[in-house]
Amino acid sequence: MTLDKDKMLQYCNDFSKNTLMQTLNIEFIDAGEGFLVAKMPVNPSVHQPMGLLHGGASVALAESVGSAASHFFINDTEQEVRGIEISANHLKSIREGVVYGTARIIHKGRTLHLWEIKVTDEAGNLISLCKLTNMVLTKEKKQ
């Protein structure tokens, strides 16, 4: 697939409207061969009660960017993507600023995509390391 970075980012940001991604202010900002990057602000709306970035918000960022990245490799008129498993290791905490989720393909099969997603802060420190498995399904034909 030939990547048109601007079109891919526009597509990802457009399909995020009226979703959890919009609620969390996730914005897709970079794309390239086998990777996709999104950012999310860290503020009280994504904190846990101790005032730190909630692990679930980190995982939501990771799944959002990893699932969107699978669109690089499918025919979206005939296929769709479903996340079927995600794991996360939270390694560092953050109270404010911006985090970045960078999804990189590990395995690109016909029916399964495996992604590694690194969630980092503005200084490049690793906040969470996630692994996402997506299943590629054939869209059901509408009658």
Coordinates of N, CA and C in Angstrom, one line a residue:
M1 N 0.8 -1.2 0.0 CA 0.0 0.0 0.0 C 0.9 1.2 0.0
T2 N 0.6 2.2 -0.9 CA 1.3 3.5 -0.9 C 0.6 4.3 0.1
L3 N 1.4 4.9 1.0 CA 0.9 5.7 2.1 C 0.8 7.2 1.7
D4 N -0.3 7.8 1.8 CA -0.5 9.2 1.7 C -0.7 9.7 3.2
K5 N 0.4 10.1 3.8 CA 0.4 10.5 5.2 C -0.8 11.4 5.6
D6 N -0.9 12.5 4.8 CA -1.9 13.5 5.1 C -3.3 12.9 5.0
K7 N -3.6 12.1 4.0 CA -4.9 11.5 3.9 C -5.2 10.5 5.0
M8 N -4.2 9.7 5.4 CA -4.3 8.8 6.5 C -4.6 9.5 7.8
L9 N -3.9 10.5 8.1 CA -4.1 11.2 9.3 C -5.5 11.9 9.3
Q10 N -5.9 12.5 8.2 CA -7.2 13.1 8.1 C -8.3 12.0 8.3
Y11 N -8.1 10.9 7.7 CA -9.1 9.7 7.8 C -9.2 9.3 9.3
C12 N -8.1 9.2 10.0 CA -8.1 8.7 11.4 C -8.7 9.8 12.3
N13 N -8.4 11.0 12.0 CA -9.0 12.1 12.9 C -10.5 12.3 12.6
D14 N -10.9 12.1 11.3 CA -12.3 12.2 11.0 C -13.1 11.1 11.7
F15 N -12.6 9.8 11.6 CA -13.4 8.8 12.2 C -13.4 8.8 13.7
S16 N -12.6 9.6 14.3 CA -12.6 9.8 15.8 C -13.7 10.7 16.3
K17 N -14.3 11.4 15.4 CA -15.4 12.4 15.9 C -16.5 11.6 16.6
N18 N -17.0 12.2 17.7 CA -18.1 11.6 18.4 C -17.8 10.2 19.0
T19 N -16.6 10.0 19.4 CA -16.2 8.7 19.9 C -15.4 8.9 21.2
L20 N -14.9 7.9 21.8 CA -14.0 8.0 23.0 C -12.8 8.7 22.7
M21 N -12.3 8.6 21.4 CA -11.0 9.3 21.0 C -11.3 10.8 21.1
Q22 N -12.4 11.3 20.7 CA -12.7 12.7 20.8 C -12.8 13.1 22.3
T23 N -13.5 12.3 23.1 CA -13.7 12.6 24.5 C -12.3 12.7 25.2
L24 N -11.4 11.9 24.8 CA -10.0 11.9 25.4 C -9.1 12.9 24.7
N25 N -9.6 13.6 23.7 CA -8.8 14.5 22.9 C -7.6 13.9 22.3
I26 N -7.8 12.6 21.8 CA -6.7 11.9 21.1 C -6.7 12.5 19.6
E27 N -5.5 12.8 19.2 CA -5.3 13.4 17.8 C -4.2 12.6 17.2
F28 N -4.4 12.1 15.9 CA -3.4 11.4 15.2 C -2.5 12.4 14.5
I29 N -1.2 12.3 14.7 CA -0.3 13.3 14.3 C 0.8 12.9 13.3
D30 N 1.1 11.6 13.2 CA 2.2 11.2 12.3 C 1.9 9.8 11.8
A31 N 2.4 9.5 10.6 CA 2.2 8.2 10.1 C 3.3 7.9 9.1
G32 N 3.7 6.6 9.0 CA 4.7 6.2 8.1 C 4.6 4.8 7.8
E33 N 5.6 4.2 7.1 CA 5.6 2.8 6.7 C 5.6 1.9 8.0
G34 N 4.4 1.4 8.3 CA 4.3 0.4 9.4 C 4.2 1.1 10.8
F35 N 3.9 2.4 10.9 CA 3.7 3.0 12.2 C 2.6 4.1 12.1
L36 N 2.1 4.4 13.3 CA 1.1 5.5 13.4 C 1.3 6.1 14.8
V37 N 1.2 7.4 14.9 CA 1.4 8.1 16.2 C 0.2 9.0 16.5
A38 N -0.3 9.0 17.7 CA -1.3 9.8 18.2 C -0.9 10.5 19.5
K39 N -1.5 11.6 19.9 CA -1.2 12.2 21.1 C -2.4 12.4 21.9
M40 N -2.2 12.6 23.3 CA -3.4 12.8 24.2 C -2.9 13.7 25.3
P41 N -3.6 14.7 25.6 CA -3.2 15.6 26.7 C -3.5 14.9 28.1
V42 N -2.6 15.1 29.0 CA -2.7 14.6 30.4 C -3.2 15.8 31.3
N43 N -4.4 15.6 31.8 CA -5.0 16.6 32.6 C -6.0 15.9 33.5
P44 N -6.7 16.6 34.4 CA -7.6 15.9 35.3 C -8.7 15.1 34.7
S45 N -9.0 15.3 33.4 CA -10.0 14.5 32.8 C -9.6 13.1 32.5
V46 N -8.2 12.8 32.5 CA -7.7 11.5 32.3 C -6.9 11.0 33.6
H47 N -7.1 11.6 34.7 CA -6.4 11.2 35.9 C -7.2 10.2 36.7
Q48 N -6.5 9.4 37.5 CA -7.1 8.5 38.5 C -7.1 9.4 39.8
P49 N -7.8 8.9 40.8 CA -7.9 9.7 42.0 C -6.7 10.2 42.6
M50 N -5.5 9.6 42.4 CA -4.2 10.1 43.0 C -3.6 11.3 42.1
G51 N -4.3 11.7 41.1 CA -3.8 12.8 40.3 C -2.8 12.4 39.2
L52 N -2.8 11.1 38.9 CA -1.9 10.6 37.9 C -2.7 10.1 36.6
L53 N -2.0 10.0 35.5 CA -2.6 9.5 34.3 C -3.2 8.1 34.6
H54 N -4.4 7.9 34.3 CA -5.1 6.6 34.6 C -4.6 5.6 33.6
G55 N -4.3 4.4 34.1 CA -3.8 3.4 33.2 C -4.8 3.0 32.1
G56 N -6.1 3.1 32.4 CA -7.1 2.9 31.4 C -7.1 3.9 30.3
A57 N -6.7 5.1 30.6 CA -6.6 6.2 29.5 C -5.4 5.8 28.6
S58 N -4.3 5.4 29.2 CA -3.1 5.0 28.4 C -3.5 3.8 27.5
V59 N -4.2 2.8 28.0 CA -4.7 1.7 27.2 C -5.6 2.1 26.1
A60 N -6.5 3.1 26.4 CA -7.4 3.6 25.4 C -6.6 4.3 24.3
L61 N -5.6 5.0 24.6 CA -4.8 5.6 23.6 C -4.1 4.5 22.8
A62 N -3.5 3.5 23.5 CA -2.8 2.5 22.8 C -3.7 1.7 21.8
E63 N -4.9 1.3 22.3 CA -5.8 0.6 21.4 C -6.3 1.4 20.3
S64 N -6.6 2.7 20.5 CA -7.0 3.6 19.5 C -6.0 3.7 18.4
V65 N -4.7 3.9 18.7 CA -3.7 4.1 17.7 C -3.4 2.8 17.0
G66 N -3.4 1.7 17.8 CA -3.1 0.4 17.2 C -4.2 -0.1 16.2
S67 N -5.4 0.1 16.7 CA -6.5 -0.3 15.8 C -6.6 0.6 14.5
A68 N -6.4 1.9 14.7 CA -6.4 2.7 13.5 C -5.2 2.3 12.6
A69 N -4.1 1.9 13.1 CA -2.9 1.6 12.3 C -3.2 0.4 11.4
S70 N -4.1 -0.5 11.9 CA -4.4 -1.7 11.0 C -5.1 -1.3 9.7
H71 N -5.6 -0.1 9.7 CA -6.3 0.4 8.4 C -5.3 0.6 7.3
F72 N -4.0 0.7 7.7 CA -2.9 0.7 6.6 C -2.9 -0.5 5.7
F73 N -3.4 -1.6 6.3 CA -3.2 -2.9 5.7 C -4.4 -3.6 5.2
I74 N -5.6 -2.9 5.3 CA -6.8 -3.6 4.9 C -7.5 -2.8 3.7
N75 N -8.4 -3.4 3.1 CA -9.3 -2.8 2.1 C -10.5 -2.4 2.9
D76 N -10.7 -1.2 3.4 CA -11.8 -0.8 4.3 C -13.1 -0.8 3.6
T77 N -13.2 -1.0 2.4 CA -14.6 -1.2 1.8 C -15.0 -2.6 1.9
E78 N -14.1 -3.6 2.1 CA -14.5 -5.0 2.2 C -14.1 -5.6 3.6
Q79 N -13.2 -4.9 4.3 CA -12.8 -5.5 5.6 C -12.9 -4.5 6.7
E80 N -12.9 -5.0 8.0 CA -12.9 -4.2 9.2 C -12.0 -4.8 10.2
V81 N -11.7 -4.0 11.2 CA -10.7 -4.4 12.2 C -11.4 -4.5 13.6
R82 N -11.1 -5.5 14.4 CA -11.5 -5.6 15.7 C -10.3 -6.0 16.6
G83 N -10.2 -5.2 17.7 CA -9.2 -5.5 18.7 C -9.6 -6.7 19.5
I84 N -8.8 -7.7 19.6 CA -9.2 -8.9 20.3 C -8.4 -9.1 21.6
E85 N -7.3 -8.5 21.7 CA -6.5 -8.6 23.0 C -5.6 -7.5 23.1
I86 N -5.5 -6.9 24.3 CA -4.5 -5.9 24.6 C -3.9 -6.2 26.0
S87 N -2.6 -5.9 26.1 CA -1.9 -6.0 27.4 C -1.1 -4.7 27.6
A88 N -0.9 -4.4 28.8 CA -0.1 -3.1 29.1 C 0.7 -3.3 30.3
N89 N 1.9 -2.8 30.3 CA 2.7 -2.6 31.4 C 2.9 -1.1 31.6
H90 N 2.5 -0.6 32.8 CA 2.6 0.8 33.1 C 3.9 1.0 33.9
L91 N 4.9 1.7 33.4 CA 6.2 1.8 33.9 C 6.5 3.1 34.6
K92 N 5.9 4.1 34.3 CA 6.2 5.4 34.8 C 4.9 6.2 34.9
S93 N 4.8 7.1 35.9 CA 3.6 7.9 36.0 C 3.8 9.3 35.5
I94 N 2.7 10.0 35.2 CA 2.8 11.4 34.7 C 1.5 12.1 35.2
R95 N 1.7 13.4 35.6 CA 0.6 14.2 36.1 C 0.0 15.2 35.1
E96 N 0.9 15.6 34.2 CA 0.4 16.7 33.2 C 1.3 16.6 32.0
G97 N 0.9 17.3 31.0 CA 1.6 17.4 29.7 C 0.9 16.6 28.6
V98 N 1.6 15.9 27.8 CA 1.1 15.2 26.7 C 1.8 13.9 26.6
V99 N 1.0 12.8 26.3 CA 1.6 11.5 26.0 C 1.3 11.2 24.5
Y100 N 2.3 10.4 24.0 CA 2.2 10.0 22.6 C 2.1 8.5 22.5
G101 N 1.3 8.0 21.7 CA 1.2 6.5 21.5 C 1.7 6.3 20.1
T102 N 2.8 5.4 20.0 CA 3.3 5.1 18.7 C 3.1 3.6 18.5
A103 N 2.4 3.3 17.5 CA 2.1 1.9 17.2 C 3.0 1.4 16.0
R104 N 3.7 0.3 16.2 CA 4.6 -0.3 15.2 C 4.2 -1.7 15.0
I105 N 4.1 -2.1 13.7 CA 3.6 -3.4 13.4 C 4.7 -4.4 13.8
I106 N 4.3 -5.5 14.4 CA 5.2 -6.7 14.7 C 4.9 -7.8 13.8
H107 N 3.6 -8.1 13.5 CA 3.2 -9.1 12.6 C 2.0 -8.7 11.8
K108 N 2.1 -8.8 10.5 CA 1.1 -8.4 9.6 C 0.6 -9.7 8.8
G109 N -0.4 -10.4 9.4 CA -0.9 -11.6 8.7 C -2.2 -11.2 8.0
R110 N -2.7 -12.2 7.3 CA -3.9 -12.0 6.5 C -5.1 -11.7 7.4
T111 N -5.2 -12.4 8.6 CA -6.3 -12.2 9.5 C -6.0 -11.7 10.8
L112 N -4.7 -11.6 11.2 CA -4.3 -11.0 12.5 C -3.1 -10.0 12.3
H113 N -3.2 -8.9 13.0 CA -2.2 -7.9 13.1 C -1.7 -7.8 14.5
L114 N -0.4 -7.8 14.8 CA 0.1 -7.7 16.1 C 0.9 -6.4 16.2
W115 N 0.5 -5.5 17.1 CA 1.1 -4.2 17.2 C 1.8 -4.0 18.6
E116 N 3.0 -3.3 18.6 CA 3.6 -2.9 19.8 C 3.3 -1.4 19.9
I117 N 2.7 -0.9 21.0 CA 2.4 0.5 21.2 C 3.2 1.0 22.4
K118 N 4.1 2.0 22.1 CA 4.8 2.6 23.2 C 4.1 4.0 23.5
V119 N 3.8 4.2 24.8 CA 3.2 5.4 25.3 C 4.3 6.1 26.0
T120 N 4.7 7.3 25.4 CA 5.8 8.1 26.0 C 5.4 9.5 26.3
D121 N 6.2 10.1 27.2 CA 5.9 11.5 27.5 C 6.6 12.4 26.5
E122 N 6.5 13.7 26.8 CA 7.2 14.7 25.8 C 8.7 14.6 25.8
A123 N 9.3 14.1 26.8 CA 10.8 13.9 26.8 C 11.2 12.5 26.3
G124 N 10.2 11.7 25.8 CA 10.5 10.4 25.3 C 10.6 9.3 26.3
N125 N 10.3 9.6 27.6 CA 10.3 8.6 28.6 C 9.1 7.6 28.4
L126 N 9.4 6.3 28.5 CA 8.4 5.3 28.4 C 7.4 5.2 29.6
I127 N 6.2 5.5 29.3 CA 5.1 5.5 30.3 C 4.5 4.2 30.4
S128 N 4.1 3.6 29.2 CA 3.4 2.3 29.2 C 3.9 1.6 27.9
L129 N 4.0 0.3 28.0 CA 4.3 -0.6 26.9 C 3.2 -1.5 26.7
C130 N 2.6 -1.4 25.5 CA 1.3 -2.2 25.2 C 1.6 -3.1 24.0
K131 N 0.8 -4.2 24.0 CA 0.8 -5.1 22.8 C -0.7 -5.3 22.5
L132 N -1.0 -5.1 21.2 CA -2.4 -5.2 20.7 C -2.5 -6.2 19.6
T133 N -3.5 -7.1 19.7 CA -3.8 -8.0 18.6 C -5.1 -7.6 18.0
N134 N -5.1 -7.4 16.7 CA -6.3 -7.1 15.9 C -6.7 -8.2 15.0
M135 N -8.0 -8.5 14.9 CA -8.5 -9.4 13.9 C -9.0 -8.7 12.7
V136 N -8.7 -9.2 11.5 CA -9.2 -8.6 10.3 C -10.4 -9.4 9.8
L137 N -11.6 -8.8 9.7 CA -12.8 -9.5 9.4 C -13.3 -9.0 8.0
T138 N -14.0 -9.9 7.3 CA -14.7 -9.5 6.1 C -16.0 -8.8 6.5
K139 N -16.3 -7.7 5.9 CA -17.5 -7.0 6.3 C -18.7 -7.8 5.8
E140 N -19.8 -7.8 6.6 CA -21.0 -8.5 6.1 C -21.6 -7.6 5.1
K141 N -22.1 -8.3 4.0 CA -22.8 -7.6 3.0 C -24.2 -7.1 3.4
K142 N -24.5 -5.9 3.2 CA -25.8 -5.4 3.6 C -26.8 -5.7 2.5
Q143 N -28.0 -6.2 3.0 CA -29.0 -6.6 2.0 C -30.1 -5.6 1.8

